[in-house]
Amino acid sequence: MGTFPLNPDMFYIVGALRDGSIHYDKASRNYCVVWYSKYLEYLRECIEPRVITVFGKKPYFDEYKSGHFRLRMTGKLFYEFLKVTFEFPPQGIGQEEWGVPRVLKEATSEQKYSYIKGMFDAEGDVSKINRYVEVSQKNTVILEWIISELNSVGIRTGSIVIADKKTDTRKFVIAQKASIAKFASLIGFDHPIKKKILEEFVREYVIHA
């Protein structure tokens, strides 16, 4: 198994894999690492440059169904490194069993914040109407870990609640003004659309409310 830098960019793209996959594609006989999104600009601006920086390989895009995009990187070396280092579940088990890998628990604050930012970019949202920032995921353990990390720096959150009964997806929100402001300054979004909305939200609701 090869080795790659465990820098903030690495932690960001692994956090973003919470809406992604690490799998062996039997049909093409490829070892795949895939990021999914409805926003092509997010994949181009936030994921692709980091993948190239960290792994030294240019991934490729495709629109696998109308309005849904994926960024794919193939290669056994990358597949094995990510699967082992970040304890991705065995094939067929699914994301709901992907908890908190040891390397994340032992990471520096900068690495942890990058991971959380990547996960919020992939699976989070910000709503000016509802006045909160949220993140959703099927695995409750990772949500509990994020809540603990945010609380430790004074970012208060709500409890974990069911976001979608059909898929058993859970979420939590950040709704307190001071906590939204601190989240924006300490972690925030890189996702171009979510970043713009959060900046407007903080300016209009948090600062001038």
Tab-separated table of N, CA and C in Angstrom, residues 89-192:
chain	number	residue	atom	x	y	z
A	89	PRO	N	-15.819	0.959	5.321
A	89	PRO	CA	-16.409	-0.372	5.525
A	89	PRO	C	-16.171	-1.314	4.335
A	90	PRO	N	-16.181	-2.615	4.582
A	90	PRO	CA	-16.060	-3.595	3.495
A	90	PRO	C	-17.158	-3.403	2.463
A	91	GLN	N	-16.850	-3.772	1.237
A	91	GLN	CA	-17.810	-3.586	0.153
A	91	GLN	C	-19.130	-4.300	0.446
A	92	GLY	N	-20.217	-3.592	0.189
A	92	GLY	CA	-21.541	-4.165	0.389
A	92	GLY	C	-22.186	-3.798	1.711
A	93	ILE	N	-21.402	-3.269	2.650
A	93	ILE	CA	-21.956	-2.936	3.967
A	93	ILE	C	-22.617	-1.559	3.959
A	94	GLY	N	-21.984	-0.583	3.342
A	94	GLY	CA	-22.612	0.726	3.215
A	94	GLY	C	-22.106	1.768	4.195
A	95	GLN	N	-22.394	3.018	3.851
A	95	GLN	CA	-21.931	4.172	4.605
A	95	GLN	C	-22.458	4.209	6.042
A	96	GLU	N	-23.629	3.623	6.274
A	96	GLU	CA	-24.210	3.696	7.624
A	96	GLU	C	-23.324	3.045	8.679
A	97	GLU	N	-22.379	2.207	8.243
A	97	GLU	CA	-21.463	1.560	9.186
A	97	GLU	C	-20.096	2.255	9.266
A	98	TRP	N	-19.946	3.366	8.552
A	98	TRP	CA	-18.661	4.076	8.552
A	98	TRP	C	-18.653	5.066	9.709
A	99	GLY	N	-18.002	4.683	10.789
A	99	GLY	CA	-17.954	5.509	11.986
A	99	GLY	C	-16.841	6.529	11.953
A	100	VAL	N	-16.126	6.662	13.062
A	100	VAL	CA	-15.045	7.644	13.183
A	100	VAL	C	-13.711	6.903	13.154
A	101	PRO	N	-12.950	6.993	12.077
A	101	PRO	CA	-11.670	6.292	12.024
A	101	PRO	C	-10.670	6.838	13.040
A	102	ARG	N	-9.759	5.990	13.464
A	102	ARG	CA	-8.776	6.387	14.475
A	102	ARG	C	-7.957	7.589	14.015
A	103	VAL	N	-7.587	7.610	12.735
A	103	VAL	CA	-6.759	8.706	12.228
A	103	VAL	C	-7.476	10.050	12.371
A	104	LEU	N	-8.788	10.040	12.344
A	104	LEU	CA	-9.552	11.275	12.531
A	104	LEU	C	-9.604	11.659	14.008
A	105	LYS	N	-9.784	10.683	14.875
A	105	LYS	CA	-9.804	10.962	16.313
A	105	LYS	C	-8.480	11.551	16.783
A	106	GLU	N	-7.386	11.119	16.162
A	106	GLU	CA	-6.050	11.544	16.574
A	106	GLU	C	-5.526	12.732	15.766
A	107	ALA	N	-6.355	13.295	14.898
A	107	ALA	CA	-5.930	14.364	13.997
A	107	ALA	C	-5.748	15.689	14.737
A	108	THR	N	-5.044	16.612	14.089
A	108	THR	CA	-4.900	17.968	14.620
A	108	THR	C	-6.222	18.715	14.416
A	109	SER	N	-6.353	19.846	15.068
A	109	SER	CA	-7.562	20.653	14.909
A	109	SER	C	-7.761	21.062	13.460
A	110	GLU	N	-6.686	21.449	12.786
A	110	GLU	CA	-6.790	21.866	11.380
A	110	GLU	C	-7.290	20.720	10.505
A	111	GLN	N	-6.771	19.521	10.738
A	111	GLN	CA	-7.217	18.356	9.978
A	111	GLN	C	-8.689	18.053	10.258
A	112	LYS	N	-9.064	18.109	11.532
A	112	LYS	CA	-10.466	17.838	11.899
A	112	LYS	C	-11.410	18.852	11.262
A	113	TYR	N	-11.055	20.119	11.310
A	113	TYR	CA	-11.925	21.148	10.739
A	113	TYR	C	-12.050	20.974	9.226
A	114	SER	N	-10.975	20.568	8.584
A	114	SER	CA	-11.020	20.332	7.140
A	114	SER	C	-11.952	19.172	6.817
A	115	TYR	N	-11.892	18.126	7.644
A	115	TYR	CA	-12.778	16.983	7.459
A	115	TYR	C	-14.233	17.404	7.628
A	116	ILE	N	-14.507	18.160	8.683
A	116	ILE	CA	-15.869	18.612	8.943
A	116	ILE	C	-16.358	19.514	7.809
A	117	LYS	N	-15.498	20.415	7.332
A	117	LYS	CA	-15.857	21.274	6.200
A	117	LYS	C	-16.206	20.429	4.978
A	118	GLY	N	-15.383	19.404	4.695
A	118	GLY	CA	-15.647	18.532	3.552
A	118	GLY	C	-16.980	17.822	3.677
A	119	MET	N	-17.297	17.382	4.891
A	119	MET	CA	-18.561	16.689	5.112
A	119	MET	C	-19.741	17.648	4.994
A	120	PHE	N	-19.611	18.859	5.515
A	120	PHE	CA	-20.684	19.846	5.380
A	120	PHE	C	-20.863	20.256	3.917
A	121	ASP	N	-19.768	20.390	3.174
A	121	ASP	CA	-19.889	20.727	1.754
A	121	ASP	C	-20.659	19.647	0.995
A	122	ALA	N	-20.405	18.397	1.356
A	122	ALA	CA	-21.039	17.276	0.649
A	122	ALA	C	-22.442	16.983	1.148
A	123	GLU	N	-22.648	17.012	2.461
A	123	GLU	CA	-23.898	16.541	3.054
A	123	GLU	C	-24.620	17.594	3.897
A	124	GLY	N	-24.126	18.809	3.861
A	124	GLY	CA	-24.724	19.862	4.670
A	124	GLY	C	-25.557	20.832	3.852
A	125	ASP	N	-26.146	21.781	4.546
A	125	ASP	CA	-26.970	22.788	3.892
A	125	ASP	C	-27.062	24.004	4.802
A	126	VAL	N	-27.428	25.129	4.215
A	126	VAL	CA	-27.679	26.338	4.994
A	126	VAL	C	-28.972	26.943	4.474
A	127	SER	N	-29.838	27.308	5.388
A	127	SER	CA	-31.146	27.847	5.019
A	127	SER	C	-31.355	29.212	5.648
A	128	LYS	N	-31.514	30.228	4.799
A	128	LYS	CA	-31.805	31.568	5.295
A	128	LYS	C	-33.250	31.654	5.794
A	129	ILE	N	-34.137	30.883	5.175
A	129	ILE	CA	-35.549	30.889	5.567
A	129	ILE	C	-35.718	30.273	6.958
A	130	ASN	N	-35.102	29.079	7.151
A	130	ASN	CA	-35.222	28.382	8.437
A	130	ASN	C	-34.195	28.844	9.459
A	131	ARG	N	-33.237	29.616	8.996
A	131	ARG	CA	-32.205	30.203	9.864
A	131	ARG	C	-31.380	29.151	10.600
A	132	TYR	N	-30.827	28.246	9.835
A	132	TYR	CA	-29.908	27.277	10.438
A	132	TYR	C	-28.963	26.689	9.403
A	133	VAL	N	-27.909	26.118	9.918
A	133	VAL	CA	-26.976	25.302	9.137
A	133	VAL	C	-27.204	23.872	9.595
A	134	GLU	N	-27.188	22.921	8.670
A	134	GLU	CA	-27.428	21.530	9.045
A	134	GLU	C	-26.497	20.597	8.288
A	135	VAL	N	-26.378	19.376	8.817
A	135	VAL	CA	-25.650	18.325	8.116
A	135	VAL	C	-26.380	17.013	8.387
A	136	SER	N	-26.466	16.163	7.370
A	136	SER	CA	-27.190	14.895	7.507
A	136	SER	C	-26.307	13.725	7.101
A	137	GLN	N	-26.639	12.562	7.642
A	137	GLN	CA	-25.823	11.367	7.416
A	137	GLN	C	-26.541	10.161	8.002
A	138	LYS	N	-26.288	8.982	7.433
A	138	LYS	CA	-26.909	7.772	7.958
A	138	LYS	C	-26.193	7.252	9.206
A	139	ASN	N	-24.908	7.561	9.321
A	139	ASN	CA	-24.152	7.079	10.470
A	139	ASN	C	-24.240	8.070	11.628
A	140	THR	N	-24.850	7.652	12.724
A	140	THR	CA	-25.042	8.534	13.877
A	140	THR	C	-23.732	8.809	14.605
A	141	VAL	N	-22.813	7.864	14.605
A	141	VAL	CA	-21.556	8.005	15.346
A	141	VAL	C	-20.747	9.190	14.847
A	142	ILE	N	-20.667	9.362	13.532
A	142	ILE	CA	-19.888	10.488	13.001
A	142	ILE	C	-20.579	11.808	13.328
A	143	LEU	N	-21.900	11.826	13.336
A	143	LEU	CA	-22.622	13.041	13.716
A	143	LEU	C	-22.362	13.385	15.177
A	144	GLU	N	-22.352	12.377	16.044
A	144	GLU	CA	-22.061	12.603	17.465
A	144	GLU	C	-20.646	13.142	17.654
A	145	TRP	N	-19.712	12.619	16.873
A	145	TRP	CA	-18.325	13.088	16.955
A	145	TRP	C	-18.225	14.556	16.536
A	146	ILE	N	-18.900	14.910	15.440
A	146	ILE	CA	-18.869	16.296	14.975
A	146	ILE	C	-19.488	17.228	16.010
A	147	ILE	N	-20.603	16.836	16.586
A	147	ILE	CA	-21.242	17.643	17.633
A	147	ILE	C	-20.277	17.879	18.789
A	148	SER	N	-19.578	16.831	19.199
A	148	SER	CA	-18.610	16.955	20.293
A	148	SER	C	-17.493	17.929	19.940
A	149	GLU	N	-16.985	17.815	18.711
A	149	GLU	CA	-15.914	18.710	18.273
A	149	GLU	C	-16.402	20.159	18.205
A	150	LEU	N	-17.593	20.378	17.701
A	150	LEU	CA	-18.138	21.736	17.608
A	150	LEU	C	-18.417	22.310	18.998
A	151	ASN	N	-19.019	21.511	19.860
A	151	ASN	CA	-19.312	21.969	21.220
A	151	ASN	C	-18.045	22.354	21.979
A	152	SER	N	-16.958	21.628	21.692
A	152	SER	CA	-15.701	21.876	22.416
A	152	SER	C	-15.107	23.251	22.108
A	153	VAL	N	-15.529	23.856	20.996
A	153	VAL	CA	-15.039	25.199	20.657
A	153	VAL	C	-16.163	26.234	20.736
A	154	GLY	N	-17.244	25.884	21.426
A	154	GLY	CA	-18.304	26.842	21.679
A	154	GLY	C	-19.367	26.962	20.612
A	155	ILE	N	-19.395	26.028	19.677
A	155	ILE	CA	-20.449	26.018	18.666
A	155	ILE	C	-21.553	25.084	19.151
A	156	ARG	N	-22.679	25.657	19.561
A	156	ARG	CA	-23.784	24.860	20.087
A	156	ARG	C	-24.629	24.302	18.951
A	157	THR	N	-25.093	23.086	19.134
A	157	THR	CA	-25.896	22.427	18.106
A	157	THR	C	-27.186	21.887	18.720
A	158	GLY	N	-28.107	21.520	17.838
A	158	GLY	CA	-29.280	20.804	18.290
A	158	GLY	C	-28.956	19.328	18.428
A	159	SER	N	-29.927	18.562	18.888
A	159	SER	CA	-29.756	17.109	19.006
A	159	SER	C	-29.899	16.453	17.638
A	160	ILE	N	-29.458	15.206	17.552
A	160	ILE	CA	-29.612	14.442	16.317
A	160	ILE	C	-31.067	14.007	16.184
A	161	VAL	N	-31.647	14.280	15.020
A	161	VAL	CA	-33.036	13.911	14.762
A	161	VAL	C	-33.119	13.176	13.423
A	162	ILE	N	-34.244	12.531	13.184
A	162	ILE	CA	-34.443	11.835	11.917
A	162	ILE	C	-34.742	12.856	10.822
A	163	ALA	N	-33.970	12.791	9.748
A	163	ALA	CA	-34.175	13.696	8.616
A	163	ALA	C	-35.056	13.055	7.549
A	164	ASP	N	-34.919	11.734	7.400
A	164	ASP	CA	-35.680	11.001	6.386
A	164	ASP	C	-35.927	9.584	6.888
A	165	LYS	N	-37.182	9.269	7.194
A	165	LYS	CA	-37.512	7.947	7.733
A	165	LYS	C	-37.261	6.827	6.729
A	166	LYS	N	-37.524	7.093	5.458
A	166	LYS	CA	-37.379	6.063	4.431
A	166	LYS	C	-35.939	5.578	4.311
A	167	THR	N	-34.999	6.497	4.385
A	167	THR	CA	-33.583	6.137	4.239
A	167	THR	C	-32.866	6.044	5.578
A	168	ASP	N	-33.581	6.341	6.669
A	168	ASP	CA	-33.005	6.331	8.020
A	168	ASP	C	-31.825	7.291	8.123
A	169	THR	N	-31.975	8.434	7.481
A	169	THR	CA	-30.945	9.473	7.530
A	169	THR	C	-31.188	10.374	8.733
A	170	ARG	N	-30.114	10.729	9.433
A	170	ARG	CA	-30.198	11.597	10.623
A	170	ARG	C	-29.537	12.936	10.317
A	171	LYS	N	-29.841	13.933	11.144
A	171	LYS	CA	-29.228	15.245	10.969
A	171	LYS	C	-29.199	15.990	12.296
A	172	PHE	N	-28.413	17.064	12.336
A	172	PHE	CA	-28.502	18.029	13.422
A	172	PHE	C	-28.340	19.419	12.819
A	173	VAL	N	-28.786	20.429	13.550
A	173	VAL	CA	-28.714	21.795	13.047
A	173	VAL	C	-27.937	22.692	14.016
A	174	ILE	N	-27.428	23.774	13.468
A	174	ILE	CA	-26.827	24.855	14.247
A	174	ILE	C	-27.733	26.062	14.012
A	175	ALA	N	-28.374	26.561	15.065
A	175	ALA	CA	-29.360	27.623	14.894
A	175	ALA	C	-29.068	28.881	15.719
A	176	GLN	N	-28.278	28.753	16.757
A	176	GLN	CA	-27.969	29.909	17.602
A	176	GLN	C	-27.087	30.900	16.827
A	177	LYS	N	-27.415	32.180	16.875
A	177	LYS	CA	-26.690	33.192	16.087
A	177	LYS	C	-25.182	33.156	16.299
A	178	ALA	N	-24.773	33.177	17.570
A	178	ALA	CA	-23.336	33.195	17.871
A	178	ALA	C	-22.647	31.938	17.359
A	179	SER	N	-23.345	30.812	17.414
A	179	SER	CA	-22.761	29.550	16.957
A	179	SER	C	-22.660	29.503	15.436
A	180	ILE	N	-23.648	30.076	14.754
A	180	ILE	CA	-23.573	30.148	13.286
A	180	ILE	C	-22.404	31.031	12.868
A	181	ALA	N	-22.232	32.146	13.551
A	181	ALA	CA	-21.128	33.051	13.240
A	181	ALA	C	-19.782	32.374	13.474
A	182	LYS	N	-19.681	31.636	14.573
A	182	LYS	CA	-18.421	30.951	14.870
A	182	LYS	C	-18.171	29.812	13.889
A	183	PHE	N	-19.230	29.090	13.518
A	183	PHE	CA	-19.094	28.038	12.508
A	183	PHE	C	-18.600	28.640	11.199
A	184	ALA	N	-19.162	29.770	10.813
A	184	ALA	CA	-18.777	30.415	9.555
A	184	ALA	C	-17.303	30.815	9.554
A	185	SER	N	-16.806	31.310	10.687
A	185	SER	CA	-15.422	31.776	10.749
A	185	SER	C	-14.419	30.644	10.942
A	186	LEU	N	-14.821	29.599	11.675
A	186	LEU	CA	-13.885	28.523	12.001
A	186	LEU	C	-13.891	27.402	10.963
A	187	ILE	N	-15.069	27.085	10.419
A	187	ILE	CA	-15.200	25.957	9.486
A	187	ILE	C	-15.792	26.424	8.162
A	188	GLY	N	-17.046	26.803	8.158
A	188	GLY	CA	-17.687	27.336	6.963
A	188	GLY	C	-17.837	26.329	5.833
A	189	PHE	N	-18.134	26.854	4.657
A	189	PHE	CA	-18.265	26.053	3.440
A	189	PHE	C	-17.241	26.497	2.409
A	190	ASP	N	-16.788	25.575	1.573
A	190	ASP	CA	-16.060	25.908	0.353
A	190	ASP	C	-16.970	25.740	-0.859
A	191	HIS	N	-18.003	24.912	-0.715
A	191	HIS	CA	-18.994	24.719	-1.774
A	191	HIS	C	-19.449	26.102	-2.237
A	192	PRO	N	-19.267	26.459	-3.519
A	192	PRO	CA	-19.505	27.838	-3.960
A	192	PRO	C	-20.900	28.374	-3.673
